[in-house]
CSV table of C-alpha atoms in Angstrom, one decimal:
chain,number,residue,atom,x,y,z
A,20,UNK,CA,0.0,0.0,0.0
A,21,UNK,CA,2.5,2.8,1.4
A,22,UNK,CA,4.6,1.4,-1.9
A,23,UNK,CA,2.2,3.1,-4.1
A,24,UNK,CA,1.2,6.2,-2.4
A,25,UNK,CA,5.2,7.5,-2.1
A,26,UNK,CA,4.8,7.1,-6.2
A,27,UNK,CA,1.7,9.1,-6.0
A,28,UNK,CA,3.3,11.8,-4.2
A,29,UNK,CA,6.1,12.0,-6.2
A,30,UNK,CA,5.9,15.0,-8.7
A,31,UNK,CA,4.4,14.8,-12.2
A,32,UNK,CA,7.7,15.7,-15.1
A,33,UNK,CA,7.1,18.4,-17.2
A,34,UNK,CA,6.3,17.0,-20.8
A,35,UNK,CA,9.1,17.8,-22.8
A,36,UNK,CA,8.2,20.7,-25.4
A,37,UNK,CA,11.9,20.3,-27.4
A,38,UNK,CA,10.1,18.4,-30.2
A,39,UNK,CA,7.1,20.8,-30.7
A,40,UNK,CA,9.0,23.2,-33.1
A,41,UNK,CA,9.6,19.8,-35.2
A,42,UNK,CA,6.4,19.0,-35.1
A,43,UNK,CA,4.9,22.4,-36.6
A,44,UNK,CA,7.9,22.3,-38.9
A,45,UNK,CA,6.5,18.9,-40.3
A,46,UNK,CA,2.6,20.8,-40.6
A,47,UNK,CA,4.2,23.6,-42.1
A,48,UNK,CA,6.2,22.2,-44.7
A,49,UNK,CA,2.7,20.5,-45.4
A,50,UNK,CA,1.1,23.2,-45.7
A,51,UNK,CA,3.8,24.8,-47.9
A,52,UNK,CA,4.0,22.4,-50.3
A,53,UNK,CA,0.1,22.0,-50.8
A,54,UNK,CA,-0.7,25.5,-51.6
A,55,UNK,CA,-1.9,27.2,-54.1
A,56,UNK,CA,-2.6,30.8,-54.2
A,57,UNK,CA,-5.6,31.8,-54.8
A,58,UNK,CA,-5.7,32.7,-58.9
A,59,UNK,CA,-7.8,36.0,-58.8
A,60,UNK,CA,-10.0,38.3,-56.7
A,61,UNK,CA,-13.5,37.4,-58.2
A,62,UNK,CA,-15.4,40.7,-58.9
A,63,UNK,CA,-18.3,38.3,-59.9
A,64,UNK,CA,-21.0,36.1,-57.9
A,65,UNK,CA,-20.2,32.6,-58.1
A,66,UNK,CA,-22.1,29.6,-57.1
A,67,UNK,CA,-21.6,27.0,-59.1
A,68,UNK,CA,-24.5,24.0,-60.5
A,69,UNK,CA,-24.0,20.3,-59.4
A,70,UNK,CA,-23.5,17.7,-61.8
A,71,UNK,CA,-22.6,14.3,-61.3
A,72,UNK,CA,-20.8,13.2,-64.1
A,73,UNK,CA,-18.1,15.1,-63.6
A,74,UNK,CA,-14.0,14.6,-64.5
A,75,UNK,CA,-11.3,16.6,-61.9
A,76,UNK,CA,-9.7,19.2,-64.0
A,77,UNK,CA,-6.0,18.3,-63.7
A,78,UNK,CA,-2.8,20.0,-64.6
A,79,UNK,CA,-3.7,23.3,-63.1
A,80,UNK,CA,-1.2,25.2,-65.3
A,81,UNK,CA,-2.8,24.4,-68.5
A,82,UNK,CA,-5.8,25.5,-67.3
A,83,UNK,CA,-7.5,29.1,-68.1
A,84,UNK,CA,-10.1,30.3,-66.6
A,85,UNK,CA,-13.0,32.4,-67.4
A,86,UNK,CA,-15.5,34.0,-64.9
A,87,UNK,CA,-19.4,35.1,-66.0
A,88,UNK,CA,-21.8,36.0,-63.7
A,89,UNK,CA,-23.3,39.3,-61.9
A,90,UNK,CA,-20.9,41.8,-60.1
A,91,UNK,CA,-20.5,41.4,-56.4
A,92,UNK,CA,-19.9,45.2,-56.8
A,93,UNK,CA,-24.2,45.9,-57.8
A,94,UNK,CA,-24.5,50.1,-57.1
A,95,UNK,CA,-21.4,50.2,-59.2
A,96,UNK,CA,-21.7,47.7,-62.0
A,97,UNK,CA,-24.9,46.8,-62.2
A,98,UNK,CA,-27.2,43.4,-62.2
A,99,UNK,CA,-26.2,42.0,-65.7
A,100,UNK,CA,-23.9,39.1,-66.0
A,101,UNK,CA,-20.4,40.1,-66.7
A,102,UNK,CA,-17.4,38.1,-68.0
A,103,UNK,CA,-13.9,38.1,-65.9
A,104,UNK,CA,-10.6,37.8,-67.0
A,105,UNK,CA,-7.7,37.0,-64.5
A,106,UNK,CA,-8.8,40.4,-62.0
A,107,UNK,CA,-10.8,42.6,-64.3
A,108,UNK,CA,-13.9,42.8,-66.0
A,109,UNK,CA,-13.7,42.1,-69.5
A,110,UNK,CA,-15.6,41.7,-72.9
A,111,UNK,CA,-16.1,39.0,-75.4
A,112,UNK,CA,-13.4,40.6,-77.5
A,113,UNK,CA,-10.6,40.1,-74.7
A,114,UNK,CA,-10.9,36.7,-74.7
A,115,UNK,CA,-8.8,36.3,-78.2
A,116,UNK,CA,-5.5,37.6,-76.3
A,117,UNK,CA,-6.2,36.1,-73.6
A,118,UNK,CA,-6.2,32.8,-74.5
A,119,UNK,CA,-3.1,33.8,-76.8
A,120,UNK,CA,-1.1,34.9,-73.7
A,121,UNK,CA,-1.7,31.9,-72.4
A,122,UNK,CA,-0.2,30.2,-75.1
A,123,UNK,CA,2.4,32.1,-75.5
A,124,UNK,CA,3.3,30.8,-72.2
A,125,UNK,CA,3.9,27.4,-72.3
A,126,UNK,CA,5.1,24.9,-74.3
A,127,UNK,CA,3.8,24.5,-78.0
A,128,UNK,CA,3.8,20.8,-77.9
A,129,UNK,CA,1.5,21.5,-74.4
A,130,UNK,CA,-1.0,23.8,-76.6
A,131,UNK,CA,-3.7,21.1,-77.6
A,132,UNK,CA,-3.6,20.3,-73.9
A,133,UNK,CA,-4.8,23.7,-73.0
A,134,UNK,CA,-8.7,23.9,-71.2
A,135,UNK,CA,-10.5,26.6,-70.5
A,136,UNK,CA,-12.4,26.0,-67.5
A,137,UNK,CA,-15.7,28.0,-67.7
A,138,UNK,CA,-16.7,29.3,-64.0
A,139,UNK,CA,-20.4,30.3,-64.7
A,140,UNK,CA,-23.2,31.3,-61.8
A,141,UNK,CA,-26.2,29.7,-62.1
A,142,UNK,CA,-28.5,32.4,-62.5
A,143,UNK,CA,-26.9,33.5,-65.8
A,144,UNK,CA,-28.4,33.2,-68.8
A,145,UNK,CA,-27.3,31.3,-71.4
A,146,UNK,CA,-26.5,34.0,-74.5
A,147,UNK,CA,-23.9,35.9,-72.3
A,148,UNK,CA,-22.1,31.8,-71.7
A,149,UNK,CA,-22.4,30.8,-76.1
A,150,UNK,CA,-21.2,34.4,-76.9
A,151,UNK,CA,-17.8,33.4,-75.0
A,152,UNK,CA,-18.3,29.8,-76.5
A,153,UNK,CA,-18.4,31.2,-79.9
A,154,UNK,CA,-15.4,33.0,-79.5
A,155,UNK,CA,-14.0,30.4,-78.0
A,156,UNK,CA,-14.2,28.3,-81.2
A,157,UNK,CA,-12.8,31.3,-83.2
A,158,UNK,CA,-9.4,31.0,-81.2
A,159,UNK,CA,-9.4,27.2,-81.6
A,160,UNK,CA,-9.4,27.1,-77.9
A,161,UNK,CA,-11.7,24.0,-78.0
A,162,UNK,CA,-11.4,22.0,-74.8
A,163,UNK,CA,-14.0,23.3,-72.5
A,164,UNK,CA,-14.8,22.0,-69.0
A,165,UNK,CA,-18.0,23.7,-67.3
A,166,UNK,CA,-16.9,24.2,-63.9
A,167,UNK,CA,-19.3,22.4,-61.2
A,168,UNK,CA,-19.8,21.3,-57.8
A,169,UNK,CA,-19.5,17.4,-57.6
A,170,UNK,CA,-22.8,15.5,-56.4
A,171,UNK,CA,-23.4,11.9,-56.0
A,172,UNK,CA,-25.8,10.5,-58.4
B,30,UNK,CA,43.6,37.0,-23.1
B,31,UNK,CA,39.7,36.4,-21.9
B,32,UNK,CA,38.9,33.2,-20.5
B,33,UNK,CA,36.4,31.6,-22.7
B,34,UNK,CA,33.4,29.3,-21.4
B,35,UNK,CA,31.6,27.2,-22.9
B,36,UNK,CA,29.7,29.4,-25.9
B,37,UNK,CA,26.4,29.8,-24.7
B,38,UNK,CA,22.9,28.4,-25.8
B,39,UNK,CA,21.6,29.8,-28.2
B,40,UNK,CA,17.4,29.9,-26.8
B,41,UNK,CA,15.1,27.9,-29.3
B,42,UNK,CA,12.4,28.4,-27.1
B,43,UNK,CA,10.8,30.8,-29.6
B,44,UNK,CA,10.8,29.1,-32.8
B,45,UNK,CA,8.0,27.3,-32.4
B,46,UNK,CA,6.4,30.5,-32.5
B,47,UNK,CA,7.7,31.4,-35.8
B,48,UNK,CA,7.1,28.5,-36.8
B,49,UNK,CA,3.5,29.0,-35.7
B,50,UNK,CA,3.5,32.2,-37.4
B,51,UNK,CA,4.3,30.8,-40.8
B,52,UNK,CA,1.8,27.4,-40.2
B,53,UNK,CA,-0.9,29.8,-39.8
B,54,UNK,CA,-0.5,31.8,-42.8
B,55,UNK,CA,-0.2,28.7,-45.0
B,56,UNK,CA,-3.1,27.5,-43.4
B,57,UNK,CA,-5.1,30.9,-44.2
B,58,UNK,CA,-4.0,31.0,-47.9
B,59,UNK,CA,-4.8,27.7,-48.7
B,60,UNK,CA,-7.5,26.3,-51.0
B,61,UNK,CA,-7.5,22.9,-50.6
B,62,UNK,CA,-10.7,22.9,-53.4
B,63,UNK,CA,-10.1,20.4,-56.2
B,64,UNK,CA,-11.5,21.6,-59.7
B,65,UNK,CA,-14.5,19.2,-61.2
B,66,UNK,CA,-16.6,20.1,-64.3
B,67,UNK,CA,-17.7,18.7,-67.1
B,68,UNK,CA,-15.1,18.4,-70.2
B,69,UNK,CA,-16.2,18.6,-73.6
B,70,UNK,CA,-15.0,19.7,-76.8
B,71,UNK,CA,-16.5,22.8,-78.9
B,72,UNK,CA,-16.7,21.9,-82.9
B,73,UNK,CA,-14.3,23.8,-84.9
B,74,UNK,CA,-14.9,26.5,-86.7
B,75,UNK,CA,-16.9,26.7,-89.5
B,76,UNK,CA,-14.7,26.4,-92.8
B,77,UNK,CA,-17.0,27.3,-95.8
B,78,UNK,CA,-14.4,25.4,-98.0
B,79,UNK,CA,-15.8,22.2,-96.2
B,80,UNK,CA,-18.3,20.2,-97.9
B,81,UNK,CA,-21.6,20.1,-97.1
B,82,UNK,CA,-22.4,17.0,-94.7
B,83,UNK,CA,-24.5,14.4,-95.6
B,84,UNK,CA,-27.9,14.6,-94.1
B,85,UNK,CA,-28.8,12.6,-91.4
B,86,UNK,CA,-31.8,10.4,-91.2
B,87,UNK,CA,-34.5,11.8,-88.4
B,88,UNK,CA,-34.8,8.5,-86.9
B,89,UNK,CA,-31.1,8.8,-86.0
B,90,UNK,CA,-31.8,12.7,-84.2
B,91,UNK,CA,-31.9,12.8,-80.9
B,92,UNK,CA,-33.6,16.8,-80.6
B,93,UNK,CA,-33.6,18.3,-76.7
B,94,UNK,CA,-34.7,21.5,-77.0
B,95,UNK,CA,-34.8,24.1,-73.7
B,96,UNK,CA,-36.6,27.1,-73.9
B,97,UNK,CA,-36.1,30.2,-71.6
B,98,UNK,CA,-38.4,29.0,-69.3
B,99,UNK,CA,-36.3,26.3,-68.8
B,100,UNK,CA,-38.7,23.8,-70.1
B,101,UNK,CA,-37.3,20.9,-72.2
B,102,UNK,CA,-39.0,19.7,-75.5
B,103,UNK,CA,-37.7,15.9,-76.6
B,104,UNK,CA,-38.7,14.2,-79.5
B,105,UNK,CA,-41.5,16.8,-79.5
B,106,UNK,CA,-42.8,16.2,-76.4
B,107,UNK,CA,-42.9,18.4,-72.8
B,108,UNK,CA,-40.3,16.7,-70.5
B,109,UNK,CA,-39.2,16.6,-67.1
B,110,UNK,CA,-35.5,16.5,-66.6
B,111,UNK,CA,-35.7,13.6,-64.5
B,112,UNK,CA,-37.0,11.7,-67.6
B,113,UNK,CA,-34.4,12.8,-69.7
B,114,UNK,CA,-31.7,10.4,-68.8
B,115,UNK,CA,-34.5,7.4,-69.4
B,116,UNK,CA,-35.5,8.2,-72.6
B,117,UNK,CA,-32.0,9.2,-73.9
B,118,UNK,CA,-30.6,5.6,-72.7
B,119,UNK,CA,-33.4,4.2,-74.9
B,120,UNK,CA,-32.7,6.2,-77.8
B,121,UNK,CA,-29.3,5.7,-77.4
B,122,UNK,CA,-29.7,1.7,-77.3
B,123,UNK,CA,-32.5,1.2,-79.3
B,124,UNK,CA,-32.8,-1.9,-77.4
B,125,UNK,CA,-35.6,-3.3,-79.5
B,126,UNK,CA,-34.4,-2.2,-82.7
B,127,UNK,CA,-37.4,0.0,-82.7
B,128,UNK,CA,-38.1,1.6,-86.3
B,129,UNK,CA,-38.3,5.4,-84.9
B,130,UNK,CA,-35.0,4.8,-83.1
B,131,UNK,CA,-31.5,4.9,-84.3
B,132,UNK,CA,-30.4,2.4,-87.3
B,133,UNK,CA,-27.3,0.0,-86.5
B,134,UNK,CA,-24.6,-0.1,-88.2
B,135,UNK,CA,-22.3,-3.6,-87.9
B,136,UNK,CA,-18.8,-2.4,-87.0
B,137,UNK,CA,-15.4,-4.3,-86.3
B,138,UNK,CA,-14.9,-3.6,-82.7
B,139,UNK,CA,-12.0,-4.9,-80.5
B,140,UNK,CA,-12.7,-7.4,-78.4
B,141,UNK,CA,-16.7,-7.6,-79.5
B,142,UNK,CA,-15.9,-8.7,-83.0
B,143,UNK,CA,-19.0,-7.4,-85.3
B,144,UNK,CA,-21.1,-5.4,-83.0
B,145,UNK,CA,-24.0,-3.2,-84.4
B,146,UNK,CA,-23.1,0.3,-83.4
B,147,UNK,CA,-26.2,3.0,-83.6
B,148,UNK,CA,-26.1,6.1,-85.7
B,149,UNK,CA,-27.3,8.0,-83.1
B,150,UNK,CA,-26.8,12.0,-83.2
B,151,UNK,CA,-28.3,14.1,-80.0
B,152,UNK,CA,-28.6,17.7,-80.8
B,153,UNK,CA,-29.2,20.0,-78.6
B,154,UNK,CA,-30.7,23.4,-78.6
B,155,UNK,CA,-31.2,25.9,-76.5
B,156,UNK,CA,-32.8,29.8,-75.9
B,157,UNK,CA,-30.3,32.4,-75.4
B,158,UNK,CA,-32.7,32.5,-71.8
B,159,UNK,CA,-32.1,29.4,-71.1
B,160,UNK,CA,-30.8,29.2,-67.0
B,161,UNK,CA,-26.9,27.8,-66.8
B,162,UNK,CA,-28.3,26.0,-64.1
B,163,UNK,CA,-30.7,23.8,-66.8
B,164,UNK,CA,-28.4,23.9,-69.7
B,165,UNK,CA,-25.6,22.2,-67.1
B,166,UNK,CA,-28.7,19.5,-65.7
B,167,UNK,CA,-29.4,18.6,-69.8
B,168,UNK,CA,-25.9,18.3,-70.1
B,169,UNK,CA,-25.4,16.3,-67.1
B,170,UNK,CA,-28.2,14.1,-68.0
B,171,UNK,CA,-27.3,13.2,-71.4
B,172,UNK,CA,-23.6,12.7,-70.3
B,173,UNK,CA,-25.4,10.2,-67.8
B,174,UNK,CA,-26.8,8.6,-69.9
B,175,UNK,CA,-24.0,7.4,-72.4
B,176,UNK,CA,-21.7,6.5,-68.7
B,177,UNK,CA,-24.9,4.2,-67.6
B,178,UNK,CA,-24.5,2.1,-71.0
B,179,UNK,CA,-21.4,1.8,-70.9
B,180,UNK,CA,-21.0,0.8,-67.6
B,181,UNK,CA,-23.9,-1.9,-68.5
B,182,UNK,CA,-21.3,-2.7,-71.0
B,183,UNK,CA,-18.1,-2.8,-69.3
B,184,UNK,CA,-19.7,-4.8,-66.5
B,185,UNK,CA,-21.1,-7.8,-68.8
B,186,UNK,CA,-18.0,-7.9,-70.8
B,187,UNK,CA,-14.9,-7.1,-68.8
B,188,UNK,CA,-16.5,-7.2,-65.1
B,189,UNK,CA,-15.0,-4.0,-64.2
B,190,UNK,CA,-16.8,-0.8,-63.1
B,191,UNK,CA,-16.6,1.7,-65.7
B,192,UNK,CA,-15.3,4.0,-63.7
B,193,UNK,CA,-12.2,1.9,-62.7
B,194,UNK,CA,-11.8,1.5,-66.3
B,195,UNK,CA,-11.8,5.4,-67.1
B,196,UNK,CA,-9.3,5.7,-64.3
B,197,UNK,CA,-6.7,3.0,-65.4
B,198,UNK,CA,-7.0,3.6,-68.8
B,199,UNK,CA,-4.6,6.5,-68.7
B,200,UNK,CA,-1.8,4.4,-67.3
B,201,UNK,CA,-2.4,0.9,-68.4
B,202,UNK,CA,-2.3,-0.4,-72.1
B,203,UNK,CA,-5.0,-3.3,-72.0
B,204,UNK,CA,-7.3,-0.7,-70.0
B,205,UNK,CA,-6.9,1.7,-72.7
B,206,UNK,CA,-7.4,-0.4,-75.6
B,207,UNK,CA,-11.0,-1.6,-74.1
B,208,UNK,CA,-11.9,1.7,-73.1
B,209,UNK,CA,-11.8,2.9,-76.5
B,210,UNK,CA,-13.7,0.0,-77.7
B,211,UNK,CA,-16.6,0.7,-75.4
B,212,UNK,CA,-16.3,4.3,-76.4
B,213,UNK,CA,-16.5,2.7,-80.0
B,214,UNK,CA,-20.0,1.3,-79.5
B,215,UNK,CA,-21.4,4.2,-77.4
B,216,UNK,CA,-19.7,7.6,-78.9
B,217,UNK,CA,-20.7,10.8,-77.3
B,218,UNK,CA,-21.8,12.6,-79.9
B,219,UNK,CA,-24.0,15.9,-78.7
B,220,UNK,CA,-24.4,18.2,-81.4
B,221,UNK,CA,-25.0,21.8,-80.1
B,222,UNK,CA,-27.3,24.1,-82.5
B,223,UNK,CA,-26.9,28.1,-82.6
B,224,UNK,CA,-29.2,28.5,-80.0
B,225,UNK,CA,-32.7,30.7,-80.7
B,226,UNK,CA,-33.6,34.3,-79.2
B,227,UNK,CA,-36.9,34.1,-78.7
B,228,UNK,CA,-36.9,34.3,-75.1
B,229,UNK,CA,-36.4,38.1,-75.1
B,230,UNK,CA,-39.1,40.6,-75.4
């Protein structure tokens, strides 16, 4: 009996902290490696539609992206839909360089690889969505993925 | 000359801290989101040198029409989306080799020897009103569609989940080769039409 109470009495260590700056390291480096800055500072409402037969969009750097929906921004820009390109507003017309900047900046043999990835609210309507299709086709640009949430059939 | 100690400890104690510091901005900027959508391929453009095509046969047109009330029309008929997939599978099939549905034609195909293929053609049309949100559920459903067949497929022939088969077909040659024969009997072919204005007043 009195063998286990002198234990008792006896005063708890103090857990070593040496290895907690290891440990964050390892979380950090983590975290470090895994991230990807945000692309752009949407100026657009975005909710995306569900669809279930979707594919993940892979190769992130082949990707380019185009935003439509209404302005976030409504006293100064207004209800109607608008198209984004990287952090401005644009119109149909500025897709043409922007697709060929993107071009320009990668690899030729990589240029059939090249997806736009259309990022489109639901409420918009659909002219606004084939205008940028249409010129989409004009550039050649034709691998398209419509940007949605996943949902299990 | 200075008589030199031991050289003292340098005090670690705050880099967990900094560490901290750094752990928490990653963690803030981070966007762990994945991209999903659905892939498809625009036609390309229109080259009036090209040849007329030859016309199809009705029986082998698919027509899904959405207006800007986001109502469908199929085969001239008022539709629920819910329906869409059905009656697509069925036209897409033509199970019974039904006279209104697509003709077959017999085609080499790897691993199913002759195999009648269908001539089937789904075009698609909708209002320049037309909701993103119904244009994506048409296109959802019809994409459903052509994956439930060939699952149906895949499964009696190969016993593998279609799926599985999409997925190791990018790395493995056998994989590959009967993907691409299932994609043989049931091509995706969705034809999109200039859509209509007649939504706006």
């Amino acid at each position: 009996m009195s063998k286990f109470k002198s234990k008792k009495e006896k005063d708890t260590p103090a857990i070593s902290t040496a290895s907690l700056p290891d440990i964050v390291f390892m979380l950090l480096f983590f975290f470090m490696v895994t991230t990807v800055m945000r692309e752009v500072d949407l100026k657009v409402k975005l909710s995306s539609p569900e669809a279930s037969e979707v594919k993940k969009l892979e190769n992130k750097s082949l990707v380019s992206y185009v935003y439509i929906g209404a302005p976030l921004d409504e006293k100064k820009f207004g209800t109607t839909p608008r198209i984004q390109l990287n952090d401005a507003f644009a119109s149909v017309e500025d897709i043409r360089p922007y697709i060929e900047t993107k071009r320009s900046e990668v690899d030729e043999q990589l240029i059939p690889k090249l997806t736009t990835s259309l990022k489109v609210d639901v409420e918009t309507e659909m002219g606004i969505v084939t205008d940028v299709k249409q010129e989409l086709r004009k550039v050649n640009a034709l691998k398209l993925n419509y940007s949605t949430r996943e949902r299990l059939r | 000359m200075a008589k030199r100690g031991a050289p003292p400890e340098i005090n670690a104690s705050s880099m967990a801290d900094i560490a901290f510091l750094l752990l928490v901005f990653f963690l803030v900027t981070t966007t762990m989101d994945t991209d999903f959508g659905l892939a498809r391929r625009l036609p390309p453009p229109l080259d009036l040198d090209q040849p007329e095509p030859p016309p199809i046969k009705e029986r082998n047109v698919f027509v899904v029409l959405v207006n800007a009330n986001d109502q469908l029309l199929v085969e001239g008929e008022l539709l629920d989306i819910s329906e869409l997939k059905e009656k697509a599978k069925e036209f897409i099939a033509n199970p019974y080799d039904d006279e209104n549905l697509p003709e077959k034609k017999m085609t080499e195909v790897q691993f199913f020897g002759q195999y009648p293929v269908s001539k089937q053609v789904i075009s698609l049309q909708n209002d320049n009103g037309t909701s993103y949100d119904m244009y994506i559920q048409v296109q959802n459903s019809l994409a459903q569609a052509y994956n439930e067949l060939r699952e149906e497929i895949t499964m009696s022939k190969f016993s593998v989940n279609y799926a599985d088969l999409v997925e190791k077909a990018k790395d493995d040659e056998m994989a590959n080769k009967r993907y691409k024969a299932v994609k043989k009997i049931y091509p995706q072919r969705i034809s999109e039409a200039e859509p209509k204005d007649v939504g706006k007043q």
